[in-house]
XYZ file of C-alpha atoms in Angstrom:
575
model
C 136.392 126.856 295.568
C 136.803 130.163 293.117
C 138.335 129.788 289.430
C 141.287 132.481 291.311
C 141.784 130.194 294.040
C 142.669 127.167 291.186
C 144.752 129.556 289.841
C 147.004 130.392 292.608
C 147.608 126.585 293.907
C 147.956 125.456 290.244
C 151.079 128.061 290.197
C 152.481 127.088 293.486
C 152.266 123.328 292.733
C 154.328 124.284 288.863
C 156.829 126.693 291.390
C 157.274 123.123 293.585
C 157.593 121.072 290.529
C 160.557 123.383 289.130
C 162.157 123.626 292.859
C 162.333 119.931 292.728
C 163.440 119.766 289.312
C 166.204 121.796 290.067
C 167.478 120.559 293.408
C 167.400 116.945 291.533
C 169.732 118.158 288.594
C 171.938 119.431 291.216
C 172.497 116.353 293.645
C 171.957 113.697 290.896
C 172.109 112.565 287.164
C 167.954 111.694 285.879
C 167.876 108.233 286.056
C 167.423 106.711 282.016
C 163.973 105.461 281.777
C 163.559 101.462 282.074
C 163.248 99.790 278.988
C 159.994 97.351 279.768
C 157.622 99.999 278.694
C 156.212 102.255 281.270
C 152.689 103.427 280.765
C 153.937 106.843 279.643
C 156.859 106.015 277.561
C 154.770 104.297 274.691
C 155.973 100.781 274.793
C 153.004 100.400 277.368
C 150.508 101.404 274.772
C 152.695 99.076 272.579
C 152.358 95.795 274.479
C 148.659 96.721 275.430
C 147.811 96.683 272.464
C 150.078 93.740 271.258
C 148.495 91.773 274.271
C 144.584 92.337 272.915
C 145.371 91.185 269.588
C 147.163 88.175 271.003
C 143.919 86.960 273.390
C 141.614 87.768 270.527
C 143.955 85.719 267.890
C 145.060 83.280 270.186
C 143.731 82.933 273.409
C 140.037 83.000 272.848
C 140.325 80.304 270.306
C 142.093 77.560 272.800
C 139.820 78.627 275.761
C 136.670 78.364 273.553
C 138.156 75.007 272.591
C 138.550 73.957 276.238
C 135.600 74.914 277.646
C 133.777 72.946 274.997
C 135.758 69.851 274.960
C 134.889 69.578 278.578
C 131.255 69.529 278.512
C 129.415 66.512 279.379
C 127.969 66.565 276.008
C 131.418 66.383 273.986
C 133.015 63.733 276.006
C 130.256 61.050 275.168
C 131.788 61.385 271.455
C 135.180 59.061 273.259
C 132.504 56.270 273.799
C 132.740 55.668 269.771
C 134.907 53.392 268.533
C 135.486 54.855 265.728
C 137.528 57.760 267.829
C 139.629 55.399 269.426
C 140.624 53.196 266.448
C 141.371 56.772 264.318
C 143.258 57.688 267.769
C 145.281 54.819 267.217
C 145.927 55.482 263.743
C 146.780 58.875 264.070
C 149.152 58.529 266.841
C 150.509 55.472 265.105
C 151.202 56.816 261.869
C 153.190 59.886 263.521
C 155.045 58.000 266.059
C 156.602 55.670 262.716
C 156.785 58.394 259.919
C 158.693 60.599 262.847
C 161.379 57.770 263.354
C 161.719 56.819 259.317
C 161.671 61.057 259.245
C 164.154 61.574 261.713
C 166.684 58.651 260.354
C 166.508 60.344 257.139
C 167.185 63.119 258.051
C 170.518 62.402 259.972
C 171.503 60.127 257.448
C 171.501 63.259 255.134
C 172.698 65.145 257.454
C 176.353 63.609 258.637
C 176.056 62.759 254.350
C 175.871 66.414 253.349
C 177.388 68.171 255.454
C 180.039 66.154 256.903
C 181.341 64.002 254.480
C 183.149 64.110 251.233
C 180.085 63.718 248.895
C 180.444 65.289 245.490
C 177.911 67.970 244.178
C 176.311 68.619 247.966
C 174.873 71.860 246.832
C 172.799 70.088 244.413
C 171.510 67.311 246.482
C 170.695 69.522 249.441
C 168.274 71.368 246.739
C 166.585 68.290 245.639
C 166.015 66.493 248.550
C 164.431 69.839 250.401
C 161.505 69.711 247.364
C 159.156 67.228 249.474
C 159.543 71.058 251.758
C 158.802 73.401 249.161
C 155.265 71.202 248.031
C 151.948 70.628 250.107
C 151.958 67.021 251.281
C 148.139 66.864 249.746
C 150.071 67.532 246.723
C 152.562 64.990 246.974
C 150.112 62.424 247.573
C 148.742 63.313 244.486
C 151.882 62.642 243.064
C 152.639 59.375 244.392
C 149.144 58.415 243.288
C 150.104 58.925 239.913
C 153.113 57.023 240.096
C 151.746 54.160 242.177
C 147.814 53.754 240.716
C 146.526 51.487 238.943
C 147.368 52.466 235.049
C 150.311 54.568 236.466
C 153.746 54.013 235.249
C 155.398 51.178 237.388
C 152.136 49.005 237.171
C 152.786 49.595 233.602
C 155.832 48.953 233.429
C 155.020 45.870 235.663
C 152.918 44.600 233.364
C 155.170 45.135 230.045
C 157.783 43.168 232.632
C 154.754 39.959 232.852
C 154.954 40.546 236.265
C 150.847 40.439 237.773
C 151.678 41.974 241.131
C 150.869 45.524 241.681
C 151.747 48.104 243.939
C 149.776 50.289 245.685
C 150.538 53.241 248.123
C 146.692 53.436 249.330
C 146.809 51.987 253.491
C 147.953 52.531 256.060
C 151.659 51.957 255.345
C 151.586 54.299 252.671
C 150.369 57.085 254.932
C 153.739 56.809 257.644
C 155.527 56.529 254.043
C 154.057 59.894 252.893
C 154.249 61.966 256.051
C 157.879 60.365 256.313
C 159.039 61.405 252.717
C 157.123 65.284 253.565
C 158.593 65.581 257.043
C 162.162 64.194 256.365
C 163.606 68.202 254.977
C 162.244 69.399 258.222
C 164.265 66.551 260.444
C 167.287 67.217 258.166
C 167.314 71.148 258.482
C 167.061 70.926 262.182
C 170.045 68.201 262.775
C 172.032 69.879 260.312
C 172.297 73.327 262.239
C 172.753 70.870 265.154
C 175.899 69.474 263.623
C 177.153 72.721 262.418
C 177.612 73.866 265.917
C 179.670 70.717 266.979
C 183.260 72.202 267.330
C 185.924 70.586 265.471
C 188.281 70.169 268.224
C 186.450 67.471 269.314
C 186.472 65.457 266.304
C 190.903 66.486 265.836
C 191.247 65.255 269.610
C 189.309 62.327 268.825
C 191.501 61.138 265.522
C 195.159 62.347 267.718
C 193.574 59.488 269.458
C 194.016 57.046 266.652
C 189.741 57.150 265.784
C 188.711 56.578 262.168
C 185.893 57.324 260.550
C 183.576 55.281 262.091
C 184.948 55.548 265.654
C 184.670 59.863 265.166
C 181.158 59.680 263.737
C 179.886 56.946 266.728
C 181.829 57.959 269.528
C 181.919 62.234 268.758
C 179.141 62.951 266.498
C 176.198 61.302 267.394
C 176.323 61.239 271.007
C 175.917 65.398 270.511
C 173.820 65.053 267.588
C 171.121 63.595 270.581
C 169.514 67.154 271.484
C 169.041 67.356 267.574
C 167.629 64.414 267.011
C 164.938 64.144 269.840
C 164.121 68.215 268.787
C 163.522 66.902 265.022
C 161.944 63.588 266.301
C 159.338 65.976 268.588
C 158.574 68.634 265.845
C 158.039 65.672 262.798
C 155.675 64.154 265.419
C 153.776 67.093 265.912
C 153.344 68.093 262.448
C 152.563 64.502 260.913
C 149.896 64.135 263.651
C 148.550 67.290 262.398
C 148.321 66.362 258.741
C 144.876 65.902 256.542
C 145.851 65.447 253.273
C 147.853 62.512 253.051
C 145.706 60.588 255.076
C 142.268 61.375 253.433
C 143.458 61.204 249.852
C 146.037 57.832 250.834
C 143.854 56.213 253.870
C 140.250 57.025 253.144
C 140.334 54.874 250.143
C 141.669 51.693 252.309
C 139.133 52.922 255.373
C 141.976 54.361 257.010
C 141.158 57.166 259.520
C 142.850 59.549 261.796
C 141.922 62.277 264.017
C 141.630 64.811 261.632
C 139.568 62.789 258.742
C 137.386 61.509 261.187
C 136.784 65.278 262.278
C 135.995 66.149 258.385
C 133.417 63.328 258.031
C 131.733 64.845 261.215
C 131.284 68.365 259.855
C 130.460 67.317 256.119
C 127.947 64.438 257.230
C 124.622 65.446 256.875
C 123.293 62.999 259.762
C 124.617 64.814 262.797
C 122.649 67.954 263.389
C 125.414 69.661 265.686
C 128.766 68.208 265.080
C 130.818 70.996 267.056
C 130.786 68.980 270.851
C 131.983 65.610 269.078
C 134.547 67.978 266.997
C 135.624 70.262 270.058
C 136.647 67.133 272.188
C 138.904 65.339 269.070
C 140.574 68.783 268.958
C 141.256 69.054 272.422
C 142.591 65.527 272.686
C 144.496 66.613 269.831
C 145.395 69.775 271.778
C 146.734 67.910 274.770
C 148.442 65.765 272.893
C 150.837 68.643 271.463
C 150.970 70.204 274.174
C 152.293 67.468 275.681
C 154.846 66.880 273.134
C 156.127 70.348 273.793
C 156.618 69.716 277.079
C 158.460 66.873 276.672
C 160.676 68.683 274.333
C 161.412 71.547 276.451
C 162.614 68.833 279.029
C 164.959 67.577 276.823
C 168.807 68.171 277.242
C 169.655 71.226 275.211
C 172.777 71.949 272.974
C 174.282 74.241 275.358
C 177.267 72.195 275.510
C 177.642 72.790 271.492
C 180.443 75.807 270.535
C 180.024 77.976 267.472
C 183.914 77.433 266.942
C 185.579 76.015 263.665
C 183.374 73.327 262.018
C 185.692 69.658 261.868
C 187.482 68.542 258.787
C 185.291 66.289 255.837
C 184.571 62.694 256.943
C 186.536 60.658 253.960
C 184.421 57.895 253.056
C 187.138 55.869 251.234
C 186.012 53.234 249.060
C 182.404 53.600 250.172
C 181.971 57.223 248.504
C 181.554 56.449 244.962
C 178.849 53.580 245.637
C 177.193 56.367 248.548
C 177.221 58.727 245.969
C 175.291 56.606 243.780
C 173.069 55.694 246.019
C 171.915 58.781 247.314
C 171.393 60.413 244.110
C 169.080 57.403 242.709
C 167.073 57.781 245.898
C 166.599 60.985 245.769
C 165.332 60.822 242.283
C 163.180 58.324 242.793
C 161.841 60.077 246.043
C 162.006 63.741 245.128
C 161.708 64.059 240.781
C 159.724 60.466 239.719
C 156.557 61.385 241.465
C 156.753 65.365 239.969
C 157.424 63.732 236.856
C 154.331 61.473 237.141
C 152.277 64.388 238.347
C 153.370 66.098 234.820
C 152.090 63.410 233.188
C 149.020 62.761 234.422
C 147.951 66.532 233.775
C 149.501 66.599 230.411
C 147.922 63.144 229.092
C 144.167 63.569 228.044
C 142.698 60.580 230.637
C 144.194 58.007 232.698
C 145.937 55.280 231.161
C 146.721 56.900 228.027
C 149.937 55.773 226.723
C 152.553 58.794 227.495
C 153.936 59.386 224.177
C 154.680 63.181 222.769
C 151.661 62.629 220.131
C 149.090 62.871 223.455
C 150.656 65.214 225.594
C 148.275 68.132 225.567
C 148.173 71.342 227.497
C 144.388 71.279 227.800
C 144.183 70.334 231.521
C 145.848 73.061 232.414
C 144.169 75.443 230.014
C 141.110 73.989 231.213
C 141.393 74.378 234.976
C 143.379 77.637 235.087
C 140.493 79.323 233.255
C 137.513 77.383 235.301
C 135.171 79.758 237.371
C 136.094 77.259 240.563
C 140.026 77.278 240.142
C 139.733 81.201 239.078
C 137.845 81.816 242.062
C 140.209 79.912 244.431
C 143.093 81.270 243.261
C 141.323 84.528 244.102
C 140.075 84.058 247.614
C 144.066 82.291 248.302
C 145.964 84.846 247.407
C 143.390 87.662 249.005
C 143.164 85.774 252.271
C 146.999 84.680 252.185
C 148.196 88.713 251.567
C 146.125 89.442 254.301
C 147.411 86.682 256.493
C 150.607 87.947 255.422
C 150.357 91.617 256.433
C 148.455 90.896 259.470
C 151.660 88.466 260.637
C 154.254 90.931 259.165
C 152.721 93.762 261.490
C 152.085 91.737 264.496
C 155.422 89.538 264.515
C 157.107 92.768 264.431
C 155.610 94.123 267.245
C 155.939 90.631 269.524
C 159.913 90.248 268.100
C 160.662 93.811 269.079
C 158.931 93.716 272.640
C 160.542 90.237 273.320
C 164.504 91.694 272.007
C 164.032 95.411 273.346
C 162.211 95.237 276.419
C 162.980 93.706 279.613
C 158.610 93.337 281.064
C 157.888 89.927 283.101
C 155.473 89.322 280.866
C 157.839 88.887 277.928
C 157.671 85.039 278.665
C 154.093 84.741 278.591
C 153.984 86.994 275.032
C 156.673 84.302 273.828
C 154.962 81.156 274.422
C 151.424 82.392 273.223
C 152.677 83.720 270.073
C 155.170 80.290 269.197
C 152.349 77.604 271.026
C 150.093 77.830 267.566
C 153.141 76.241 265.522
C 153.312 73.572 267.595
C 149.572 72.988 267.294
C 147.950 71.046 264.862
C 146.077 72.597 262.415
C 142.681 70.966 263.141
C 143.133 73.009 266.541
C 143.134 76.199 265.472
C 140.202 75.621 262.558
C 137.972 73.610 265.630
C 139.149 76.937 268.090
C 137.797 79.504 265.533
C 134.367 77.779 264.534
C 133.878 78.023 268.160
C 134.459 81.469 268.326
C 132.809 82.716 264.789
C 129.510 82.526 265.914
C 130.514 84.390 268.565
C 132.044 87.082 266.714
C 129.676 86.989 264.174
C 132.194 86.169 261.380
C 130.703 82.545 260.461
C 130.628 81.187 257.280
C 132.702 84.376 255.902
C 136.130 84.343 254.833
C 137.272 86.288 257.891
C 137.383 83.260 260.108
C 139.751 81.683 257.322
C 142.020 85.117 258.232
C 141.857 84.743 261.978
C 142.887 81.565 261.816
C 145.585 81.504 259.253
C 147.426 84.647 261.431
C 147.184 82.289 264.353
C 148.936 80.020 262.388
C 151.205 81.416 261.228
C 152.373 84.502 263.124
C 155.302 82.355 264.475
C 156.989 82.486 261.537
C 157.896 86.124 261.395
C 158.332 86.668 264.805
C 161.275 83.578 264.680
C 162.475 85.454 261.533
C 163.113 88.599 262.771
C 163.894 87.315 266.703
C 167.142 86.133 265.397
C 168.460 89.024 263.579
C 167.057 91.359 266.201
C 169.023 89.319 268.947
C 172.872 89.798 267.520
C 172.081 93.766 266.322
C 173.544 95.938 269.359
C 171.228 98.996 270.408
C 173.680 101.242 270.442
C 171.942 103.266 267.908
C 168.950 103.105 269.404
C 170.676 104.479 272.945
C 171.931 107.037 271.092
C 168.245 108.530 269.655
C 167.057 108.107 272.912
C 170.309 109.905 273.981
C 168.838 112.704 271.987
C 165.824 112.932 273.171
C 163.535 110.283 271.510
C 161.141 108.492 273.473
C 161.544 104.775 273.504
C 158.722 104.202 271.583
C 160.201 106.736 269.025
C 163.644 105.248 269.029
C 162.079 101.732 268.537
C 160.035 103.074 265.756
C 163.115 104.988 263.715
C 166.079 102.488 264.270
C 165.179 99.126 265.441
C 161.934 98.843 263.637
C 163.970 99.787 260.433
C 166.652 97.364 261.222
C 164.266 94.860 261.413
C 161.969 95.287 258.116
C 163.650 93.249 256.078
C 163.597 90.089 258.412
C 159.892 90.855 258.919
C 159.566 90.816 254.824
C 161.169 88.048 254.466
C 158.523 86.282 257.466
C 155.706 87.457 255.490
C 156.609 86.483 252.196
C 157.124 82.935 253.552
C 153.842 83.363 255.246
C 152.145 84.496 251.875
C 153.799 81.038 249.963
C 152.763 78.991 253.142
C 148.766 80.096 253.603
C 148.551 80.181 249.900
C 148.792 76.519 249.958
C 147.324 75.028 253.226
C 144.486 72.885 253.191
C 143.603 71.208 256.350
C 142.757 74.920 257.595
C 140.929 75.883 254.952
C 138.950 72.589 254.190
C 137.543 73.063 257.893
C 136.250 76.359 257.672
C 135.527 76.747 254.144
C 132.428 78.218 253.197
C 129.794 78.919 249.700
C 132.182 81.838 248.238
C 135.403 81.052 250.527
C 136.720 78.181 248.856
C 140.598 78.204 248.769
C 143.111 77.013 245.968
C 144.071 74.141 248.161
C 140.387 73.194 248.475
C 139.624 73.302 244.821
C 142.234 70.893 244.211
C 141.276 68.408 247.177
C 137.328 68.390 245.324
C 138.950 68.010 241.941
C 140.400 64.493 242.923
C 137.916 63.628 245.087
C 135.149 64.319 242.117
C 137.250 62.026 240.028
C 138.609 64.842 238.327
C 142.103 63.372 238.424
C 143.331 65.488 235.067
C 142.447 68.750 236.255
C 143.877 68.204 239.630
C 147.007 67.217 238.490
C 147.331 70.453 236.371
C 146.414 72.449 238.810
C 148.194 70.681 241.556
C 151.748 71.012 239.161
C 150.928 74.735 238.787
C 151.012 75.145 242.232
C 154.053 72.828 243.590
C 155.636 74.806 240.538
C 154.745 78.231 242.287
C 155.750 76.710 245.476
C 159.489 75.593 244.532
C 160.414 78.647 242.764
C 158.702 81.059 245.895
C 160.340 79.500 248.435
C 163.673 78.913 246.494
C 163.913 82.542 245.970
C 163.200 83.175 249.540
C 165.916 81.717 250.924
C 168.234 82.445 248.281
C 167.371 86.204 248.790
C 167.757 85.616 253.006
C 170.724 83.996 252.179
C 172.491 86.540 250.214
C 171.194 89.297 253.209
C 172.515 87.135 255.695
C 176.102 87.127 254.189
C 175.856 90.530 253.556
């Protein structure tokens, strides 16, 4: 066919177009284009690429995981006794720190929010520090309160009293992971009883009720959806945990899951660890998973009204011996063992009488100018920025697909970018030394990256869901109104209306990653050691000075971080 003849049906197919064209402007309005992202409106390209990241991030890590944990070769590792008794242990301690965890936490709750308990603002603070500091770092605290020449022994002995206390066991595991995973219990039942309408609790005391009779017969019963979702997520997390349990149980031969996983990747006498290490994770895997599940069956607060919250609880004659009580237990819970930590980096050795004369700032001095503590601090706050801007830019992208465009696969999207926070973190380490080999990123600090971004990415994509959710797109309609595509109205208004929340995600992401451990202790390699490493060697080398100072510098960090955070989201919010 000639170049002319081309030419000729290329203009009669353009004079059919514009016929068309203008026969459909005269019978019809154009139809506005949908808003689940056609391939040539942009949000296509959007959620293509949005999908790839989320497979390589998250998907090949649990299918590596799976198809490994399967093989013949990793399920001989479930004929070892040793798996089943740190089974046991692991799904023991959870199961009891959950239920001390999620008592606690409505305790505080109806306490704090309900009832007529002075200074509340000040005792919500204190007892959310556990929150704002690593649990590895807390054990380190109650192991200077509790050891052998700590305080109480001391002051045990001064008393003639030969008994001494230890927190090392078993028991003082489900303590630990209780007093760490109590502020999360607590945070969840409180929004839970915010949205319990006070008409409920008025009807009930027209009735005649008191006190009692409101709080058993009107609170609780639709507190239930809030306890059970606290009761899951404490479960979850505390199964999850490595710190408390090496640095408490180790030293009482106390193992779960995930210590029995880090003596089969540091032991020298198994050549290839990753089958027996691939199966604990999956059973580990299945196990959340599971608990999800079970959570998502659970009755949900639909029932609960945003309407007027109910009038104070009046204690009577109980309040002023409540009062009491709550603020010497959270001082003994919450400031003692910071206090202890303090000490135990500011004395020169353990056991040294803690008078002003031998405080000394040399730990600190020493440690904060080490090459090792220099060099973690480095690699944490490179690979936690990162983690940070990779979560900021990708939670973005899954929060405004899930809130602006209607796509059947937005439910997919939503459960593979929320599944990794409900997934222990000796998962996602086990998923991506699978996959690093593969990749060709072993033993380099990019599989620390990967990994933390899996990790984390939930958080920003919850932070700026919400705010995304109640913001109308009117002003969006209106640039595409003018002519912007939807990808460029998404871009220029929602994306904008939306930074903030995604800052805030990322920030929290940065003061999160900054100081995780069980992650980083799994994948760490020569040159990729984290802060949160450093510290775990310090007291494991005996080093107990040093990793007290630098374990205070960084629970220090943490408190003030976080406590701006939400100060700063709070102030936005009521803005």
């Amino acid at each position: 066919m000639s170049t002319h003849t081309l030419d000729k049906a290329a203009v009669a197919q353009e004079a059919a177009t514009d016929r068309a064209s203008s026969a459909g402007r005269d019978t019809a309005a154009p139809k506005p284009p949908r808003r689940g992202g056609r391939p040539g409106d942009g949000l296509g390209v959007l959620r293509t690429v949005v999908w790839v990241l989320m497979v390589l991030v998250v998907g090949l890590p649990l299918a590596a995981l799976a198809f490994q944990g399967v093989q013949p070769a990793a399920r001989q590792v479930f004929g070892d006794p040793a798996v089943a008794i740190a089974a046991l242990n692991s799904v023991a301690s959870a199961l009891g720190s959950a239920l001390l965890a999620t008592l606690a936490g409505a305790v505080l709750a109806v306490l704090l929010e309900r009832c007529n308990i002075p200074s509340r603002n000040v005792l919500r603070w204190l007892v959310l520090l556990p929150f704002l500091i690593p649990p590895f770092i807390g054990a380190m605290s109650w192991m200077a309160l509790l050891g052998a020449n700590g305080p109480v022994n001391k002051a045990l002995q001064g008393l003639g009293i030969d008994a001494k206390l230890s927190i090392f066991g078993g028991w003082g595991v489900v303590f630990l992971l209780a007093v760490h995973s109590y502020p999360m219990a607590y945070l969840v039942i409180a929004a839970t009883l915010r949205r319990i309408p006070g008409n409920l609790e008025e009807a009930a005391r027209i009735s005649g009720a008191g006190t009692s009779q409101v709080l058993g017969t009107v609170l609780l019963p639709l507190l239930r959806p809030g306890l059970l979702a606290a009761f899951v997520l404490t479960l979850v997390a505390n199964l999850s945990d490595f710190g408390i349990p090496a640095l408490i149980g180790l030293p009482e031969r106390y193992t779960t899951l995930t210590t029995l996983v880090y003596r089969y990747l540091a032991s020298s006498t198994t050549s290839n660890p990753l089958p027996a290490v691939a199966a604990i994770g999956l059973l580990l895997l299945v196990l959340a998973v599971l608990a999800v599940l079970a959570q998502r069956k659970l009755p949900a607060d639909t029932q609960l009204g945003s309407g007027p919250v109910g009038q104070r609880l009046n204690l009577g004659r109980v309040r002023i011996p409540l009062t009491v009580l709550l603020w010497i237990s959270t001082i003994v819970i919450c400031l003692v063992p910071l206090f202890a930590l303090a000490s135990q980096a500011l004395l020169p050795a353990p056991g040294v009488p803690l008078t002003w004369e031998n405080l000394s700032m040399e730990n600190i001095v020493r440690v904060a100018t080490s090459a090792g503590a220099i060099s973690g601090i480095e690699n944490s706050l490179r690979l936690a920025g990162g983690a940070a801007v990779c979560c900021t830019v990708l939670g973005l992208g899954i929060a405004l697909l899930l809130t602006r465009g209607k796509h059947r696969s937005n439910t997919a999207l939503d459960v593979t970018a929320t599944l990794p926070q409900a997934l222990p973190g000796l998962v996602i380490a086990v998923g991506w030394l699978l996959i690093a080999p593969m990749l060709g990123i072993f033993n380099t600090p990019w599989v620390i990256l990967g990994a933390y971004v899996m990790a984390f990415l939930a958080l920003v994509v919850q932070s700026v869901r919400a705010p995304l959710a109640s913001v109308s797109s009117t002003l969006e309609e209106a640039a595409r109104s003018s002519g912007a595509s939807p990808l460029r109205a998404l871009l220029d208004v929602t994306t904008r209306l939306a930074a903030p929340a995604a800052l805030t995600g990322g920030v929290v992401v940065l003061l999160t990653a900054v100081r995780e451990l069980t992650i980083s202790i799994l994948l760490v390699a020569p040159g990729t050691q984290t802060l949160g490493v450093s510290i775990f060697n310090l007291q494991q080398a005996g080093d107990y000075g040093g990793a007290s100072a630098l374990a205070l510098l960084v629970a220090m960090a943490g408190i003030l971080g976080l406590s701006a955070t939400a100060a700063l989201a709070n102030r936005r919010a009521n803005n």
